[in-house]
mmCIF file of C-alpha atoms and ligand atoms in Angstrom:
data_model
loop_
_atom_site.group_PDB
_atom_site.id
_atom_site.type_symbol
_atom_site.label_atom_id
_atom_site.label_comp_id
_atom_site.label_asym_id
_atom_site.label_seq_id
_atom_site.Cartn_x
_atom_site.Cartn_y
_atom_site.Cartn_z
ATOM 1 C CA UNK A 1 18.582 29.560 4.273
ATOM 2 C CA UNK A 2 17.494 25.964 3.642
ATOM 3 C CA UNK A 3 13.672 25.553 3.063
ATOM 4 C CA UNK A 4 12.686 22.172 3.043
ATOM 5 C CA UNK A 5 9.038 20.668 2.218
ATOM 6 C CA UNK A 6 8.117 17.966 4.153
ATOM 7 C CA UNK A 7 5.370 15.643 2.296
ATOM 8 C CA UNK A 8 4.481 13.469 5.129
ATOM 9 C CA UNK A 9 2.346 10.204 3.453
ATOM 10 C CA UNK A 10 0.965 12.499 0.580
ATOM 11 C CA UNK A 11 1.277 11.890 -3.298
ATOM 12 C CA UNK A 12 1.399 9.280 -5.464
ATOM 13 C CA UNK A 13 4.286 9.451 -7.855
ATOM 14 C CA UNK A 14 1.862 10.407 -10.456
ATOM 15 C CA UNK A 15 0.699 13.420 -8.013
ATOM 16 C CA UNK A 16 4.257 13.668 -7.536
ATOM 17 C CA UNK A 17 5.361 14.215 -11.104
ATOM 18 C CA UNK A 18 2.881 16.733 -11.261
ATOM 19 C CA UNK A 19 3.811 18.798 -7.952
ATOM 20 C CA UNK A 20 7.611 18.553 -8.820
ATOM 21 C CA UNK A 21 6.608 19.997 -12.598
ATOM 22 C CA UNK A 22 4.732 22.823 -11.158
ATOM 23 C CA UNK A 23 7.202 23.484 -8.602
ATOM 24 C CA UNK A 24 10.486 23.665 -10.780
ATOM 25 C CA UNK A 25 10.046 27.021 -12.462
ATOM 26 C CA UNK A 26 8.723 28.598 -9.615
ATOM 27 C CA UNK A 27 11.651 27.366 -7.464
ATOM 28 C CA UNK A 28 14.414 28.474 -10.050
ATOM 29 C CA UNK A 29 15.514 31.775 -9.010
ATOM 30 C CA UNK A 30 15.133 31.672 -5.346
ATOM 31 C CA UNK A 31 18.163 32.824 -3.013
ATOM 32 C CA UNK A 32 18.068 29.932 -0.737
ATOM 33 C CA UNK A 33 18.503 25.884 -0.777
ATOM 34 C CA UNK A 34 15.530 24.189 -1.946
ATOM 35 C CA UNK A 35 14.783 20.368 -0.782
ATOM 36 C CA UNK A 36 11.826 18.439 -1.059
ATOM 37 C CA UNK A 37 11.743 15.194 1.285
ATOM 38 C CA UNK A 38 8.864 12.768 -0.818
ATOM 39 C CA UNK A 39 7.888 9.555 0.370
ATOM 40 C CA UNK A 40 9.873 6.516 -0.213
ATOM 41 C CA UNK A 41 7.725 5.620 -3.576
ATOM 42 C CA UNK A 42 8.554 8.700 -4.996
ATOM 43 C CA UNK A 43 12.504 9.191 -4.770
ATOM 44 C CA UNK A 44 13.747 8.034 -7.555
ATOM 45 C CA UNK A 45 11.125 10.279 -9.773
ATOM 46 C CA UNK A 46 11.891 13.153 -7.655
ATOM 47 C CA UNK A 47 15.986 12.865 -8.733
ATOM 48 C CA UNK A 48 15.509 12.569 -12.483
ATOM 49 C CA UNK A 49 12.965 15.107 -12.835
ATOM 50 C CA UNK A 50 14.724 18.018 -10.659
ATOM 51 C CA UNK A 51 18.164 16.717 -12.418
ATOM 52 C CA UNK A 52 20.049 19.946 -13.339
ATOM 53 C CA UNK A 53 17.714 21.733 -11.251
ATOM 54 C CA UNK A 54 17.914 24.251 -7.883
ATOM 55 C CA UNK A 55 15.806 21.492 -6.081
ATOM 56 C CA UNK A 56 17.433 19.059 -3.933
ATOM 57 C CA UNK A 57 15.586 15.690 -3.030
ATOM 58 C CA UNK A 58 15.220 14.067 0.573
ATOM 59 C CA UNK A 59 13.757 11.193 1.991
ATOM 60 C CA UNK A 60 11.675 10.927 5.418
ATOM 61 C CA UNK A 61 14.018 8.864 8.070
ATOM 62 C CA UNK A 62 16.055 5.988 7.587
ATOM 63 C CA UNK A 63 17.519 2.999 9.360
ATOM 64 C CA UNK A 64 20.072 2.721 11.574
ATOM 65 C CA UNK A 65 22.191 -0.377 9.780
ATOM 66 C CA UNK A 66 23.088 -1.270 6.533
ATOM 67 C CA UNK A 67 21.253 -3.909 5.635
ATOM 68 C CA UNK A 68 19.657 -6.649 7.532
ATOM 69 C CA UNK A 69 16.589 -8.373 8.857
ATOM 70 C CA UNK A 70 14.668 -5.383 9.559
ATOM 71 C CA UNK A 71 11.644 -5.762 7.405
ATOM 72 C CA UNK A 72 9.621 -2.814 5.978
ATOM 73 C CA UNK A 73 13.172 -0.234 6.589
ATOM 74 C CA UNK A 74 15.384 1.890 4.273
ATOM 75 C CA UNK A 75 19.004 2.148 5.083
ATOM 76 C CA UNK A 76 21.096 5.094 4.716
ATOM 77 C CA UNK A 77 23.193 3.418 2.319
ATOM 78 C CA UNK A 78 19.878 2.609 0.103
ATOM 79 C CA UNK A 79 19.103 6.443 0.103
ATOM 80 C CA UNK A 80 22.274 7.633 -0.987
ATOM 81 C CA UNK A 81 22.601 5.402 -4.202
ATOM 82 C CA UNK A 82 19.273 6.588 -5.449
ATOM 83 C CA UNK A 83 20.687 10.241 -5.404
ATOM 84 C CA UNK A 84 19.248 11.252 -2.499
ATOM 85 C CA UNK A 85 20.927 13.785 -0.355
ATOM 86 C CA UNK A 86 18.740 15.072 2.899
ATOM 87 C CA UNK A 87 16.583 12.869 5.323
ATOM 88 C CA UNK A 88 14.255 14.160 8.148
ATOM 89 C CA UNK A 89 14.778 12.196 11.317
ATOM 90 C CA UNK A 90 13.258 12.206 14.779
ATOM 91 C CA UNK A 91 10.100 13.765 13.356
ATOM 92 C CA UNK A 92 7.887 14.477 16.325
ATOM 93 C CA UNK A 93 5.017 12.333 14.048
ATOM 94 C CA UNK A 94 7.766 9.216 14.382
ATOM 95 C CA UNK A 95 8.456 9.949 18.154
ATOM 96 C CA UNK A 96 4.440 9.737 18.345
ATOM 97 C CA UNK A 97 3.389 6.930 16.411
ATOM 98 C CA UNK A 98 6.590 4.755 15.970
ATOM 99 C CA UNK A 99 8.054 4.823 19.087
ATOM 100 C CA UNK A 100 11.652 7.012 17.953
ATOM 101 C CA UNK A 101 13.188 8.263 20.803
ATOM 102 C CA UNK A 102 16.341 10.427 21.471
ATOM 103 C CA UNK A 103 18.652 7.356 21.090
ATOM 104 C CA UNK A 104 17.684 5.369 17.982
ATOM 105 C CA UNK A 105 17.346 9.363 16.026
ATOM 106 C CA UNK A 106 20.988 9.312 17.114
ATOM 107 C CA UNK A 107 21.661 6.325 15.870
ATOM 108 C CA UNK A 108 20.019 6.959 12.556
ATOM 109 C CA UNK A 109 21.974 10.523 12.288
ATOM 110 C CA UNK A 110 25.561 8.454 12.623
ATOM 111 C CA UNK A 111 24.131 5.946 9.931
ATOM 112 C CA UNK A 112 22.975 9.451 7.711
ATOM 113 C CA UNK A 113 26.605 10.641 7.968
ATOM 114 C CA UNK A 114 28.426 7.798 7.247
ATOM 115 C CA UNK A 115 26.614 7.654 4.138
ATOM 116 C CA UNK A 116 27.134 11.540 3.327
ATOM 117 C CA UNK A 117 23.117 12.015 3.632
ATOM 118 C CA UNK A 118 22.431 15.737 5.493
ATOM 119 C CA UNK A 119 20.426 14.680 8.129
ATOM 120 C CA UNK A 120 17.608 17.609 9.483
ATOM 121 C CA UNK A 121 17.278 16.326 12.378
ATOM 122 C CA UNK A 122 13.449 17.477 14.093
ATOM 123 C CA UNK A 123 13.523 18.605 18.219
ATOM 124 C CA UNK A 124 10.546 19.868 19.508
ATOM 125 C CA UNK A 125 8.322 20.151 23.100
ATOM 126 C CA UNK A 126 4.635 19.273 23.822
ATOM 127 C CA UNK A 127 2.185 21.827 24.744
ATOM 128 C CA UNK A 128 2.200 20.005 28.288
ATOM 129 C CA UNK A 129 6.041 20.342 28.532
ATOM 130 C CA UNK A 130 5.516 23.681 27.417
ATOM 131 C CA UNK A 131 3.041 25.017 30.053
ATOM 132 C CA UNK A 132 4.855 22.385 32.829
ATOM 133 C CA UNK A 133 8.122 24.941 31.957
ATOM 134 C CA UNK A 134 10.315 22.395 31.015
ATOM 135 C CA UNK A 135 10.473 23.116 27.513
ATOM 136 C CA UNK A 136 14.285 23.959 27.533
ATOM 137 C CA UNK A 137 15.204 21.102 29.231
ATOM 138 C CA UNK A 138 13.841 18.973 26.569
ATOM 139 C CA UNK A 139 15.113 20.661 23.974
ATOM 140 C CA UNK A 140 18.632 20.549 25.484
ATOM 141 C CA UNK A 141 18.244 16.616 25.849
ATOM 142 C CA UNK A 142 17.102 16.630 22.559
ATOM 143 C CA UNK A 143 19.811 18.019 20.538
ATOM 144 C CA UNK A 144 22.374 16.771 22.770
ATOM 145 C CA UNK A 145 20.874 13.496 22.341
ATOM 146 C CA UNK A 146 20.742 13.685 18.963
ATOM 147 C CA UNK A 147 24.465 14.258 18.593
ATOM 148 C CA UNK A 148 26.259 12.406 21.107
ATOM 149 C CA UNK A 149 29.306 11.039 19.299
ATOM 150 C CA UNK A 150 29.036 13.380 16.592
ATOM 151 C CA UNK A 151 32.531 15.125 15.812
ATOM 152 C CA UNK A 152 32.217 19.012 14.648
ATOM 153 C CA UNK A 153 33.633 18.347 11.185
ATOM 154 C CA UNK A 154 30.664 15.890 11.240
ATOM 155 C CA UNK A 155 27.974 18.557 12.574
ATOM 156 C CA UNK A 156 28.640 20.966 10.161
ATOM 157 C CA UNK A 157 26.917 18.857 7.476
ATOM 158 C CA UNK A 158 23.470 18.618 9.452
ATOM 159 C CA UNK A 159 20.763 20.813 9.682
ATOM 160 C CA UNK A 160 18.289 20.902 12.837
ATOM 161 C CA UNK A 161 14.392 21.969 12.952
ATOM 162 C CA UNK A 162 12.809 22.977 15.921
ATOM 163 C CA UNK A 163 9.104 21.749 15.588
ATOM 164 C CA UNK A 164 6.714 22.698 18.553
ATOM 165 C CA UNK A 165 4.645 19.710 18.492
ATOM 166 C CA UNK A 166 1.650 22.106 19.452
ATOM 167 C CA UNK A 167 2.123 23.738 15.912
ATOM 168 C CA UNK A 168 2.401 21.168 13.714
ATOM 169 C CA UNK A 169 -0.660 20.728 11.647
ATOM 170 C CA UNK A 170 -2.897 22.278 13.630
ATOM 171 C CA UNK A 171 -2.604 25.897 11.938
ATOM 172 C CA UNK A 172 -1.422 27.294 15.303
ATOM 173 C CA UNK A 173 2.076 29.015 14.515
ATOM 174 C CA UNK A 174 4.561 29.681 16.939
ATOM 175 C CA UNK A 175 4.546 33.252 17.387
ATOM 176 C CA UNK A 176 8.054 34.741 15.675
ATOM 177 C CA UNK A 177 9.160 35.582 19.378
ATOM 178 C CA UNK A 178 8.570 31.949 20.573
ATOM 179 C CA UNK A 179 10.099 30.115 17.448
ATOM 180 C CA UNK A 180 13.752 32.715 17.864
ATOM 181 C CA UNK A 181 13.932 31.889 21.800
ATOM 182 C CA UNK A 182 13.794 28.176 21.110
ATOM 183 C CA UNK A 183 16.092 28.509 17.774
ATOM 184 C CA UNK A 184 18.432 30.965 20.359
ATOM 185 C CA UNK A 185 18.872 27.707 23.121
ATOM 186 C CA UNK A 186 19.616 25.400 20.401
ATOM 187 C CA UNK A 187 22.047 28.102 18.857
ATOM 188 C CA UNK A 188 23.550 28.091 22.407
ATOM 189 C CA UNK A 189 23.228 23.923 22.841
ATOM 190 C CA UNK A 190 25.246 23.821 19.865
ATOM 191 C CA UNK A 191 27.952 26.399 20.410
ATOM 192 C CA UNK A 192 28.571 24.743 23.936
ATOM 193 C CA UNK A 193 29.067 21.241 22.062
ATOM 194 C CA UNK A 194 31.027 22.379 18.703
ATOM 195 C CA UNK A 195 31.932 26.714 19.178
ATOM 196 C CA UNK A 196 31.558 28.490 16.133
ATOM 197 C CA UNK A 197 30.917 25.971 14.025
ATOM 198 C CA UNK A 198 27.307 26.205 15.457
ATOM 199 C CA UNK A 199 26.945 29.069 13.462
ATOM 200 C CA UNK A 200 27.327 27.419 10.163
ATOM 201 C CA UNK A 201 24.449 24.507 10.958
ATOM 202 C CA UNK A 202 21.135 25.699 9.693
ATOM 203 C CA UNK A 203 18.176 25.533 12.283
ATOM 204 C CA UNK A 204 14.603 25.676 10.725
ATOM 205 C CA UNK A 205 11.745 26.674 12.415
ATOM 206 C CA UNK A 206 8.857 23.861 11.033
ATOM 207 C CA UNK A 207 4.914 24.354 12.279
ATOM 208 C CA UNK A 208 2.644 25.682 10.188
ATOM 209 C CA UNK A 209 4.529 27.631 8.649
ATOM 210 C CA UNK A 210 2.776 29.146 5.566
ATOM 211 C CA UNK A 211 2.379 31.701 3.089
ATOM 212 C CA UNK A 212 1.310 33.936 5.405
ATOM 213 C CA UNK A 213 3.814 33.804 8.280
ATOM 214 C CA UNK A 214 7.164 32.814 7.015
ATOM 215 C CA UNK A 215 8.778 36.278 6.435
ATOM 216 C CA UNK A 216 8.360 36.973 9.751
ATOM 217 C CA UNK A 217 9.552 33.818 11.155
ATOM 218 C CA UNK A 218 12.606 33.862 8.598
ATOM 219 C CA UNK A 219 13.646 37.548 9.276
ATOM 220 C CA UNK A 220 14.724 36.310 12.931
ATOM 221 C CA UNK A 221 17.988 36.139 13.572
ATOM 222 C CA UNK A 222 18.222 32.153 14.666
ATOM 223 C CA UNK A 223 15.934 30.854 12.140
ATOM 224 C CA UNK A 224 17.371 30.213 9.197
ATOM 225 C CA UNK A 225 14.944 28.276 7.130
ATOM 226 C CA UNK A 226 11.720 26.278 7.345
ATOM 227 C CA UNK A 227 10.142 22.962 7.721
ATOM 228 C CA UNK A 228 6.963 22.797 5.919
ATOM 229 C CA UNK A 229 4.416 20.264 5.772
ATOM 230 C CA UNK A 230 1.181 21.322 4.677
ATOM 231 C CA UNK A 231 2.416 24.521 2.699
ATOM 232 C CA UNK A 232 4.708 22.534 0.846
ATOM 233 C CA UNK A 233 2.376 20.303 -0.873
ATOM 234 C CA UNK A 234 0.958 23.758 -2.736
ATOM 235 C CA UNK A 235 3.318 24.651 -5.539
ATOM 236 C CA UNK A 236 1.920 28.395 -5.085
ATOM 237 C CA UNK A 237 2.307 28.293 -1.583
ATOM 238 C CA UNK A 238 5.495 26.817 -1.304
ATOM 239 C CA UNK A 239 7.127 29.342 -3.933
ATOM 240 C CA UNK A 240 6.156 32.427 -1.456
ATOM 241 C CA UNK A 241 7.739 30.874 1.251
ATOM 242 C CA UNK A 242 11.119 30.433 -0.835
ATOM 243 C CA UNK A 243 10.837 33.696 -2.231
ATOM 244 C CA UNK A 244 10.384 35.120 1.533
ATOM 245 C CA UNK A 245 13.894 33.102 2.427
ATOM 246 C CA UNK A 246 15.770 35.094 -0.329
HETATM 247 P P1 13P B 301 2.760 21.560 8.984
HETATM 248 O O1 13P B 301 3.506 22.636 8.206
HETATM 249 O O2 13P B 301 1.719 20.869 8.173
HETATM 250 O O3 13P B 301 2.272 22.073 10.298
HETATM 251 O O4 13P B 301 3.841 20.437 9.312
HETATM 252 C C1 13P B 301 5.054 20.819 9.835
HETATM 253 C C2 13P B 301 5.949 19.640 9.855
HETATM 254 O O5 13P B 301 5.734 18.707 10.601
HETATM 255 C C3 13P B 301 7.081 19.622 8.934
HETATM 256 O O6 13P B 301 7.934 18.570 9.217
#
């Protein structure tokens, strides 16, 4: 099980000190991986202070090249020397507001693994493409997308979240049945592309998921951590949702 908090644009780096402080004992003798993805501003506190701790650290997307005249961007390569050893990419916020699509997250996910970075890489349908029933279409395209080029030796090292865009901060949860049919087709996406080795990638369920819901989502059989945004920027709340993973 890999939980993984998602801060979004929240916390300072002193609010981030203080989170990470709380957090750290509470975390310690959970059963499954632990990451927290902080903004940008807050990476490098994030690696010493969970030093020689369960708690991993990730960052929020990165860019596609090395280095280069692409003001305001993070490179993979940037990442990595700070420590850091996740990144989200393709968030459904970034498809929304910064114009991501399903060819520059693949892009981004070849420039993760060249660096060694575990990309957890976000999929997830609208409520329209829900109720127009095309829902597993885009998913499919999704993931495919995401991977094109991506060798199985590769894959193994990546972790996928299926996001309903309908749930995400809006405290409407898919229902445990809805979350393991869509974790199921990617399951399936992935075995058709790499065979068994789509059994070892981790695929999170991420949507309000809270204190309240995640041992139900967890217990199914496809979903095999979480994504959390809201829930994750509790030190309480967070800390029931890794014990429920364990
Ligand atoms: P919420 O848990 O706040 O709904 O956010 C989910 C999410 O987008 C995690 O990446």
């Amino acid at each position: 099980m890999v939980i993984a908090g998602n801060w979004k644009m929240n916390n300072t780096r002193e609010e981030s000190k203080k989170l990470i402080k709380e957090l750290i004992p509470l975390a310690k003798d959970v059963n499954c991986k632990v990451v927290i993805c902080v903004p940008y501003t807050s990476l490098e506190t994030a690696i010493e202070l969970t030093k020689g701790t369960n708690i991993e650290v990730g960052a929020q997307n990165c860019h596609f090249k090395d280095s280069g005249a692409y003001t305001g961007e993070i490179s993979a390569k940037m990442l990595k020397e700070l420590g850091v050893k996740y990144v989200i990419l393709g968030h459904s916020e970034r498809r929304q507001y910064f114009n991501e699509t399903d060819l520059t997250v693949n892009r981004r996910v070849h420039a993760a693994l060249r660096e060694g970075l575990i990309p957890i890489i976000c999929v997830g349908e609208s409520l329209k493409e829900r109720e127009d029933g095309i829902m597993n279409e885009v998913i499919s395209i999704q993931v495919s997308s995401a991977y094109t080029g991506i060798r199985a030796e590769q894959a193994k090292d990546t972790v996928i979240a299926y996001e309903p865009v309908w749930a995400i901060g809006t405290g409407k949860t898919a229902t445990d049945e809805q979350a393991e049919e869509v974790c199921a087709l990617i399951r399936r996406v992935m075995k058709d592309h790499y065979g068994d080795v789509a059994n070892d990638i981790p695929i999170q369920y991420g949507g309000s998921m809270n204190a309240a819901n995640a041992a139900g989502l967890l217990a199914k059989p496809n979903i095999d951590g979480g994504l959390i945004g809201g829930a994750s920027l509790k030190a309480k709340d967070f800390a029931v949702i890794l014990n429920a993973a364990g």
